[in-house]
Amino acid sequence: MRGSVPTPSSSAQFFQRLDASHAALVHTLERRCFSLPWTEEQCRAAFAQPAFAAFGLFRGPELLAYISVYHALDELEILNLAVTPEERRKGFGRGLLDAALQVARKMGMQKALLEVRVGNHAAIALYRSCGFRQIGVRPRYYADSGEDALIYACSLQK
């Protein structure tokens, strides 16, 4: 799948759906982006879930960013959005999130949900700019830090 993600004409960047064969690349990107990354085994196991999907932005063989989603009934739950720091500054997080939401709309989904750490101000700003609004809090959700998770939702209806 190509298109919605910003792609400078001078580079060979492309967007595609990921599968279990990409688990090692997802894990490598997770390690670059998060203090508590998924293990490679967790990445591989996620792909075995029937409603799970992930989409990645590549430059050649390198995975620059990915978003993982869980499709449940008429909702899209965003499990993770990881973008290398270099690509984050170029706005690829926004493009990747927009592309995932566009796919969800085409699938007829009604709503998208996501959770974000209270202290992740950059992600919160991104999600708000894409139409997400806070609908709740999960106290002390993140075991590594004891931080709360903010629950955000966005209608996918036009």
Coordinates of N, CA, C and O in Angstrom, one line a residue:
M1 N 0.9 -1.2 0.0 CA 0.0 0.0 0.0 C 0.9 1.2 0.0 O 1.7 1.4 0.9
R2 N 0.7 2.1 -0.9 CA 1.5 3.3 -1.0 C 0.6 4.5 -1.1 O -0.6 4.4 -1.4
G3 N 1.1 5.7 -0.7 CA 0.3 6.8 -0.9 C 0.3 7.8 0.2 O 0.9 8.9 0.1
S4 N -0.5 7.6 1.3 CA -0.8 8.6 2.2 C 0.4 9.2 3.0 O 0.3 10.2 3.6
V5 N 1.4 8.4 3.2 CA 2.6 8.8 4.0 C 3.4 9.7 3.1 O 3.7 9.5 2.0
P6 N 3.9 10.8 3.7 CA 4.8 11.7 3.0 C 6.0 11.0 2.5 O 6.6 10.3 3.2
T7 N 6.3 11.1 1.2 CA 7.4 10.4 0.6 C 8.2 11.4 -0.3 O 7.8 11.7 -1.4
P8 N 9.4 11.9 0.2 CA 10.2 12.8 -0.6 C 10.6 12.1 -1.9 O 10.9 10.9 -1.9
S9 N 10.5 12.8 -3.0 CA 10.7 12.2 -4.3 C 12.2 11.7 -4.4 O 12.4 10.9 -5.3
S10 N 13.1 12.3 -3.7 CA 14.5 11.9 -3.8 C 14.8 10.6 -3.0 O 16.0 10.2 -3.1
S11 N 13.9 10.0 -2.4 CA 14.2 8.8 -1.6 C 13.3 7.7 -2.1 O 12.4 7.8 -2.8
A12 N 13.7 6.5 -1.6 CA 13.0 5.3 -2.0 C 12.2 4.8 -0.8 O 12.4 3.7 -0.3
Q13 N 11.3 5.7 -0.3 CA 10.5 5.3 0.9 C 9.2 4.8 0.4 O 8.6 5.3 -0.5
F14 N 8.7 3.7 1.1 CA 7.4 3.2 0.7 C 6.7 2.6 2.0 O 7.3 2.3 3.0
F15 N 5.4 2.5 1.9 CA 4.5 2.1 3.0 C 4.0 0.7 2.6 O 3.5 0.5 1.5
Q16 N 4.0 -0.2 3.6 CA 3.4 -1.5 3.3 C 2.9 -2.2 4.6 O 3.3 -1.8 5.7
R17 N 2.0 -3.1 4.4 CA 1.5 -3.9 5.5 C 2.6 -4.9 5.9 O 3.4 -5.4 5.1
L18 N 2.8 -5.0 7.3 CA 3.8 -5.9 7.8 C 3.2 -7.2 8.2 O 2.0 -7.4 8.4
D19 N 4.1 -8.3 8.2 CA 3.7 -9.6 8.7 C 4.7 -10.1 9.6 O 5.7 -9.4 9.9
A20 N 4.6 -11.4 10.1 CA 5.5 -11.9 11.1 C 6.9 -12.0 10.6 O 7.8 -12.0 11.4
S21 N 7.2 -12.0 9.3 CA 8.5 -12.0 8.8 C 9.2 -10.7 9.1 O 10.5 -10.6 9.0
H22 N 8.5 -9.6 9.5 CA 9.1 -8.3 9.8 C 9.3 -8.2 11.3 O 9.7 -7.1 11.8
A23 N 9.1 -9.2 12.1 CA 9.2 -9.1 13.6 C 10.5 -8.6 14.1 O 10.6 -7.8 15.0
A24 N 11.6 -9.1 13.5 CA 12.9 -8.6 13.9 C 13.1 -7.1 13.6 O 13.7 -6.4 14.4
L25 N 12.6 -6.6 12.5 CA 12.7 -5.2 12.2 C 11.9 -4.4 13.1 O 12.3 -3.3 13.6
V26 N 10.7 -4.9 13.4 CA 9.8 -4.1 14.4 C 10.5 -4.1 15.7 O 10.5 -3.0 16.4
H27 N 11.1 -5.2 16.2 CA 11.8 -5.2 17.5 C 13.0 -4.2 17.5 O 13.2 -3.4 18.4
T28 N 13.7 -4.1 16.4 CA 14.8 -3.2 16.3 C 14.4 -1.8 16.4 O 15.0 -1.0 17.1
L29 N 13.3 -1.4 15.7 CA 12.7 -0.1 15.8 C 12.2 0.2 17.2 O 12.4 1.3 17.7
E30 N 11.5 -0.8 17.8 CA 11.0 -0.6 19.2 C 12.2 -0.2 20.1 O 12.0 0.6 21.0
R31 N 13.3 -0.9 20.0 CA 14.4 -0.6 20.8 C 15.0 0.8 20.7 O 15.5 1.4 21.6
R32 N 14.9 1.3 19.4 CA 15.3 2.7 19.2 C 14.3 3.7 19.8 O 14.7 4.9 20.0
C33 N 13.1 3.4 19.9 CA 12.0 4.4 20.2 C 11.5 4.3 21.6 O 11.0 5.3 22.1
F34 N 11.6 3.2 22.3 CA 10.9 3.0 23.6 C 11.9 2.6 24.7 O 12.8 1.8 24.4
S35 N 11.6 3.0 25.9 CA 12.4 2.6 27.0 C 12.0 1.1 27.4 O 12.8 0.4 28.0
L36 N 10.8 0.7 27.1 CA 10.4 -0.7 27.4 C 9.8 -1.3 26.1 O 8.6 -1.4 25.9
P37 N 10.7 -1.7 25.2 CA 10.3 -2.2 23.9 C 9.7 -3.6 24.0 O 10.0 -4.3 24.9
W38 N 8.8 -3.9 23.0 CA 8.4 -5.3 22.8 C 9.6 -6.1 22.5 O 10.5 -5.7 21.8
T39 N 9.6 -7.4 23.0 CA 10.7 -8.3 22.6 C 10.4 -8.8 21.2 O 9.2 -8.6 20.7
E40 N 11.4 -9.4 20.6 CA 11.1 -10.0 19.2 C 10.0 -11.0 19.3 O 9.2 -11.1 18.4
E41 N 10.0 -11.8 20.4 CA 9.0 -12.8 20.5 C 7.6 -12.2 20.7 O 6.6 -12.7 20.1
Q42 N 7.5 -11.1 21.4 CA 6.2 -10.4 21.5 C 5.8 -9.9 20.2 O 4.6 -9.9 19.8
C43 N 6.7 -9.3 19.4 CA 6.4 -8.8 18.1 C 5.8 -10.0 17.2 O 4.8 -9.8 16.5
R44 N 6.5 -11.1 17.2 CA 6.1 -12.2 16.4 C 4.8 -12.8 16.8 O 3.9 -13.1 16.0
A45 N 4.5 -12.8 18.2 CA 3.3 -13.3 18.7 C 2.1 -12.4 18.3 O 1.0 -12.9 18.1
A46 N 2.3 -11.1 18.3 CA 1.3 -10.2 17.9 C 0.7 -10.5 16.6 O -0.5 -10.4 16.3
F47 N 1.6 -10.8 15.6 CA 1.1 -11.1 14.2 C 0.3 -12.3 14.2 O -0.5 -12.5 13.2
A48 N 0.4 -13.2 15.2 CA -0.5 -14.4 15.2 C -1.9 -14.1 15.6 O -2.8 -15.0 15.4
Q49 N -2.2 -13.0 16.1 CA -3.5 -12.6 16.5 C -4.4 -12.3 15.3 O -3.9 -11.6 14.4
P50 N -5.6 -12.9 15.2 CA -6.3 -12.8 13.9 C -6.8 -11.3 13.6 O -6.9 -11.0 12.4
A51 N -7.0 -10.5 14.6 CA -7.4 -9.1 14.3 C -6.3 -8.1 14.3 O -6.6 -6.9 14.2
F52 N -5.1 -8.6 14.4 CA -3.9 -7.7 14.5 C -3.4 -7.3 13.1 O -3.4 -8.2 12.2
A53 N -3.0 -6.1 12.9 CA -2.4 -5.7 11.6 C -1.3 -4.6 12.0 O -1.5 -3.9 13.0
A54 N -0.3 -4.5 11.2 CA 0.7 -3.5 11.3 C 1.1 -3.0 10.0 O 1.1 -3.7 9.0
F55 N 1.5 -1.7 9.9 CA 1.8 -1.1 8.7 C 3.2 -0.3 8.9 O 3.3 0.3 10.0
G56 N 4.1 -0.4 8.0 CA 5.4 0.2 8.2 C 5.8 1.1 7.1 O 5.4 0.9 5.9
L57 N 6.7 2.0 7.4 CA 7.3 2.9 6.4 C 8.8 2.5 6.3 O 9.5 2.4 7.3
F58 N 9.2 2.1 5.1 CA 10.5 1.6 4.8 C 11.3 2.6 3.9 O 10.7 3.4 3.1
R59 N 12.6 2.6 4.1 CA 13.5 3.2 3.1 C 14.5 2.0 2.8 O 15.3 1.6 3.7
G60 N 14.3 1.5 1.6 CA 15.1 0.2 1.3 C 14.7 -0.8 2.3 O 13.5 -1.0 2.5
P61 N 15.6 -1.5 2.9 CA 15.3 -2.6 3.8 C 15.1 -2.1 5.3 O 14.7 -2.9 6.1
E62 N 15.3 -0.8 5.5 CA 15.2 -0.2 6.9 C 13.8 0.2 7.2 O 13.2 1.0 6.5
L63 N 13.3 -0.3 8.3 CA 12.0 0.1 8.8 C 12.2 1.4 9.6 O 12.9 1.5 10.6
L64 N 11.5 2.5 9.1 CA 11.7 3.8 9.7 C 10.6 4.1 10.7 O 10.8 4.9 11.7
A65 N 9.4 3.5 10.5 CA 8.3 3.8 11.4 C 7.3 2.6 11.2 O 7.2 2.0 10.2
Y66 N 6.4 2.4 12.3 CA 5.4 1.5 12.1 C 4.2 1.8 13.0 O 4.4 2.5 14.0
I67 N 3.0 1.4 12.7 CA 1.9 1.5 13.5 C 1.2 0.1 13.6 O 1.1 -0.6 12.6
S68 N 0.9 -0.3 14.8 CA 0.2 -1.6 14.9 C -1.2 -1.3 15.4 O -1.5 -0.4 16.2
V69 N -2.1 -2.1 14.9 CA -3.5 -1.9 15.2 C -4.2 -3.3 15.5 O -3.8 -4.3 15.0
Y70 N -5.3 -3.2 16.3 CA -6.1 -4.4 16.6 C -7.5 -4.0 16.1 O -8.1 -3.0 16.6
H71 N -8.0 -4.8 15.2 CA -9.4 -4.6 14.7 C -10.4 -5.4 15.6 O -10.3 -6.6 15.6
A72 N -11.3 -4.7 16.2 CA -12.3 -5.3 17.1 C -13.6 -4.8 16.7 O -13.9 -3.6 16.9
L73 N -14.5 -5.6 16.1 CA -15.8 -5.2 15.7 C -15.7 -4.0 14.8 O -15.2 -4.0 13.8
D74 N -16.3 -2.9 15.3 CA -16.3 -1.7 14.5 C -15.3 -0.6 15.0 O -15.4 0.5 14.7
E75 N -14.3 -1.1 15.7 CA -13.3 -0.2 16.3 C -11.9 -0.6 15.8 O -11.6 -1.7 15.6
L76 N -11.0 0.4 15.8 CA -9.6 0.2 15.5 C -8.9 0.6 16.8 O -9.0 1.8 17.2
E77 N -8.2 -0.3 17.4 CA -7.4 0.0 18.6 C -5.9 0.1 18.2 O -5.4 -0.8 17.7
I78 N -5.4 1.3 18.4 CA -4.0 1.5 18.0 C -3.1 1.1 19.2 O -3.2 1.7 20.3
L79 N -2.3 0.1 19.0 CA -1.5 -0.5 20.0 C -0.1 0.2 20.1 O 0.4 0.3 21.2
N80 N 0.4 0.6 19.0 CA 1.7 1.2 19.1 C 2.0 2.1 17.8 O 1.5 1.7 16.7
L81 N 2.7 3.2 18.0 CA 3.1 4.0 16.9 C 4.6 4.3 17.2 O 4.9 5.0 18.2
A82 N 5.5 3.8 16.4 CA 6.9 4.0 16.7 C 7.5 4.6 15.4 O 7.3 4.1 14.3
V83 N 8.2 5.7 15.6 CA 8.9 6.4 14.6 C 10.3 6.8 15.0 O 10.5 7.3 16.1
T84 N 11.3 6.6 14.2 CA 12.6 6.9 14.6 C 12.7 8.4 14.9 O 11.9 9.2 14.3
P85 N 13.5 8.9 15.8 CA 13.6 10.3 16.1 C 13.8 11.2 14.9 O 13.2 12.2 14.7
E86 N 14.7 10.7 13.9 CA 15.0 11.5 12.7 C 13.7 11.7 11.9 O 13.4 12.7 11.4
E87 N 12.9 10.6 11.7 CA 11.7 10.6 10.9 C 10.6 11.4 11.6 O 9.8 12.0 11.0
R88 N 10.6 11.3 13.0 CA 9.6 12.0 13.7 C 9.6 13.5 13.4 O 8.6 14.2 13.3
R89 N 10.8 14.0 13.4 CA 11.0 15.5 13.1 C 10.5 15.8 11.7 O 10.2 17.0 11.4
K90 N 10.4 14.9 10.8 CA 10.0 15.1 9.4 C 8.5 14.9 9.3 O 7.9 15.1 8.2
G91 N 7.8 14.6 10.3 CA 6.3 14.4 10.3 C 5.8 13.1 9.9 O 4.6 13.0 9.5
F92 N 6.6 12.1 9.8 CA 6.2 10.8 9.4 C 5.2 10.1 10.3 O 4.4 9.3 9.9
G93 N 5.2 10.4 11.6 CA 4.2 9.9 12.5 C 2.8 10.3 12.1 O 1.9 9.4 12.1
R94 N 2.7 11.5 11.8 CA 1.3 12.0 11.3 C 0.9 11.3 10.1 O -0.2 10.8 9.9
G95 N 1.8 11.1 9.1 CA 1.4 10.4 7.9 C 1.1 9.0 8.1 O 0.1 8.5 7.5
L96 N 1.8 8.3 8.9 CA 1.5 6.9 9.2 C 0.2 6.8 9.9 O -0.6 5.9 9.6
L97 N -0.1 7.6 10.9 CA -1.3 7.6 11.6 C -2.5 7.9 10.7 O -3.5 7.2 10.7
D98 N -2.4 8.9 9.8 CA -3.4 9.2 8.9 C -3.7 8.0 7.9 O -4.8 7.7 7.6
A99 N -2.6 7.3 7.5 CA -2.8 6.2 6.6 C -3.5 5.1 7.3 O -4.4 4.4 6.7
A100 N -3.2 4.8 8.5 CA -3.8 3.7 9.2 C -5.3 4.0 9.5 O -6.2 3.2 9.3
L101 N -5.6 5.3 9.8 CA -7.0 5.7 10.0 C -7.8 5.6 8.7 O -9.0 5.2 8.6
Q102 N -7.1 5.9 7.6 CA -7.8 5.8 6.2 C -8.1 4.4 5.9 O -9.2 4.1 5.4
V103 N -7.2 3.5 6.2 CA -7.5 2.0 6.0 C -8.7 1.6 6.9 O -9.6 0.9 6.4
A104 N -8.7 2.1 8.1 CA -9.8 1.7 9.0 C -11.1 2.2 8.5 O -12.1 1.5 8.5
R105 N -11.1 3.4 8.0 CA -12.4 4.0 7.4 C -12.9 3.1 6.2 O -14.0 2.8 6.1
K106 N -11.9 2.8 5.3 CA -12.3 1.9 4.2 C -12.8 0.6 4.6 O -13.6 0.0 3.9
M107 N -12.4 0.1 5.8 CA -12.9 -1.2 6.3 C -14.3 -1.0 7.0 O -14.8 -2.0 7.4
G108 N -14.8 0.2 7.0 CA -16.1 0.5 7.6 C -16.0 0.6 9.1 O -17.1 0.6 9.8
M109 N -14.9 0.8 9.7 CA -14.8 1.0 11.2 C -15.4 2.3 11.6 O -15.3 3.3 10.9
Q110 N -16.0 2.3 12.8 CA -16.7 3.5 13.3 C -15.8 4.4 14.2 O -16.0 5.6 14.2
K111 N -14.8 3.8 14.9 CA -14.1 4.5 15.9 C -12.7 4.0 16.1 O -12.5 2.8 15.8
A112 N -11.8 4.9 16.4 CA -10.4 4.5 16.7 C -10.1 4.8 18.2 O -10.5 5.9 18.7
L113 N -9.4 3.9 18.9 CA -9.0 4.1 20.3 C -7.5 4.0 20.4 O -6.9 3.2 19.6
L114 N -6.9 4.7 21.3 CA -5.5 4.5 21.6 C -5.2 4.9 23.1 O -6.1 5.6 23.7
E115 N -4.1 4.4 23.6 CA -3.7 4.8 24.9 C -2.3 5.4 24.8 O -1.5 5.1 23.9
V116 N -2.0 6.4 25.7 CA -0.7 7.1 25.6 C -0.3 7.5 27.0 O -1.2 7.8 27.9
R117 N 1.0 7.4 27.3 CA 1.5 7.8 28.6 C 1.1 9.3 28.9 O 1.2 10.1 28.0
V118 N 0.8 9.6 30.1 CA 0.5 11.0 30.5 C 1.6 11.9 30.1 O 1.4 13.0 29.6
G119 N 2.9 11.5 30.3 CA 4.0 12.4 30.0 C 4.5 12.4 28.6 O 5.4 13.1 28.3
N120 N 3.8 11.8 27.7 CA 4.2 11.7 26.3 C 3.5 12.9 25.5 O 2.6 12.7 24.7
H121 N 4.0 14.1 25.7 CA 3.4 15.3 25.2 C 3.4 15.4 23.7 O 2.5 15.8 23.0
A122 N 4.5 14.9 23.1 CA 4.6 14.9 21.6 C 3.5 14.0 21.0 O 2.8 14.4 20.0
A123 N 3.3 12.8 21.5 CA 2.3 11.9 21.0 C 0.9 12.5 21.2 O 0.1 12.4 20.4
I124 N 0.7 13.0 22.4 CA -0.6 13.6 22.7 C -0.9 14.7 21.7 O -2.1 14.8 21.2
A125 N 0.0 15.6 21.4 CA -0.2 16.6 20.4 C -0.5 16.1 19.0 O -1.4 16.5 18.3
L126 N 0.2 15.0 18.6 CA 0.0 14.4 17.4 C -1.5 13.8 17.3 O -2.2 14.0 16.3
Y127 N -1.9 13.1 18.3 CA -3.2 12.5 18.3 C -4.3 13.5 18.3 O -5.3 13.4 17.6
R128 N -4.1 14.6 19.1 CA -5.1 15.6 19.1 C -5.2 16.3 17.7 O -6.3 16.6 17.2
S129 N -4.1 16.5 17.0 CA -4.1 17.1 15.7 C -4.8 16.2 14.7 O -5.2 16.7 13.6
C130 N -4.9 14.9 15.0 CA -5.6 13.9 14.1 C -7.0 13.7 14.5 O -7.7 12.8 14.0
G131 N -7.5 14.5 15.4 CA -9.0 14.4 15.8 C -9.3 13.6 17.0 O -10.4 13.4 17.3
F132 N -8.3 13.1 17.7 CA -8.5 12.3 18.9 C -8.8 13.2 20.1 O -8.2 14.2 20.2
R133 N -9.7 12.7 20.9 CA -10.0 13.4 22.2 C -10.0 12.5 23.4 O -10.3 11.3 23.2
Q134 N -9.5 13.0 24.5 CA -9.4 12.1 25.7 C -10.7 11.8 26.2 O -11.6 12.6 26.3
I135 N -10.9 10.4 26.5 CA -12.2 10.0 27.0 C -12.0 9.3 28.3 O -13.0 8.9 28.9
G136 N -10.8 9.1 28.8 CA -10.6 8.4 30.1 C -9.2 8.3 30.5 O -8.3 8.7 29.8
V137 N -9.0 7.7 31.7 CA -7.6 7.5 32.2 C -7.6 6.1 32.8 O -8.5 5.6 33.5
R138 N -6.4 5.4 32.6 CA -6.2 4.1 33.3 C -5.1 4.4 34.3 O -3.9 4.5 33.9
P139 N -5.4 4.5 35.6 CA -4.4 4.8 36.6 C -3.3 3.8 36.7 O -3.5 2.6 36.6
R140 N -2.0 4.3 36.8 CA -0.8 3.5 37.0 C -0.8 2.3 36.0 O -0.4 1.2 36.3
Y141 N -1.1 2.5 34.7 CA -1.2 1.5 33.7 C 0.1 1.0 33.3 O 0.3 -0.2 33.0
Y142 N 1.1 1.8 33.2 CA 2.5 1.4 32.7 C 3.3 0.9 33.9 O 3.7 1.7 34.8
A143 N 3.5 -0.4 33.9 CA 4.2 -1.0 35.1 C 5.6 -0.5 35.2 O 6.1 -0.5 36.4
D144 N 6.3 -0.1 34.2 CA 7.7 0.3 34.3 C 7.9 1.6 35.0 O 8.9 1.8 35.7
S145 N 6.9 2.5 34.9 CA 7.0 3.8 35.5 C 5.9 4.2 36.5 O 6.0 5.2 37.2
G146 N 4.8 3.4 36.5 CA 3.6 3.7 37.3 C 2.8 4.9 36.7 O 1.9 5.4 37.4
E147 N 3.1 5.3 35.5 CA 2.4 6.4 34.9 C 1.0 6.0 34.5 O 0.7 4.8 34.2
D148 N 0.1 6.9 34.5 CA -1.3 6.7 34.0 C -1.3 6.6 32.5 O -0.4 7.2 31.8
A149 N -2.3 5.9 31.9 CA -2.5 5.9 30.5 C -3.7 6.8 30.2 O -4.7 6.6 30.9
L150 N -3.6 7.7 29.3 CA -4.7 8.5 28.8 C -5.4 7.7 27.7 O -4.7 7.2 26.8
I151 N -6.7 7.6 27.7 CA -7.4 6.9 26.6 C -8.0 8.0 25.7 O -8.7 8.9 26.2
Y152 N -7.7 7.8 24.4 CA -8.1 8.8 23.4 C -9.0 8.0 22.4 O -8.8 6.9 22.1
A153 N -10.0 8.7 21.9 CA -10.9 8.2 20.9 C -11.1 9.2 19.7 O -11.0 10.4 19.9
C154 N -11.4 8.6 18.6 CA -11.6 9.5 17.4 C -12.7 8.8 16.6 O -12.6 7.6 16.3
S155 N -13.7 9.5 16.2 CA -14.7 9.0 15.3 C -14.1 8.9 13.9 O -13.4 9.7 13.4
L156 N -14.4 7.8 13.2 CA -13.9 7.5 11.9 C -15.0 7.9 10.8 O -14.8 7.6 9.6
Q157 N -16.1 8.4 11.3 CA -17.2 8.8 10.3 C -16.9 10.1 9.7 O -16.4 11.0 10.4
K158 N -17.2 10.3 8.5 CA -17.0 11.6 7.8 C -18.2 12.4 7.9 O -19.3 12.0 8.1

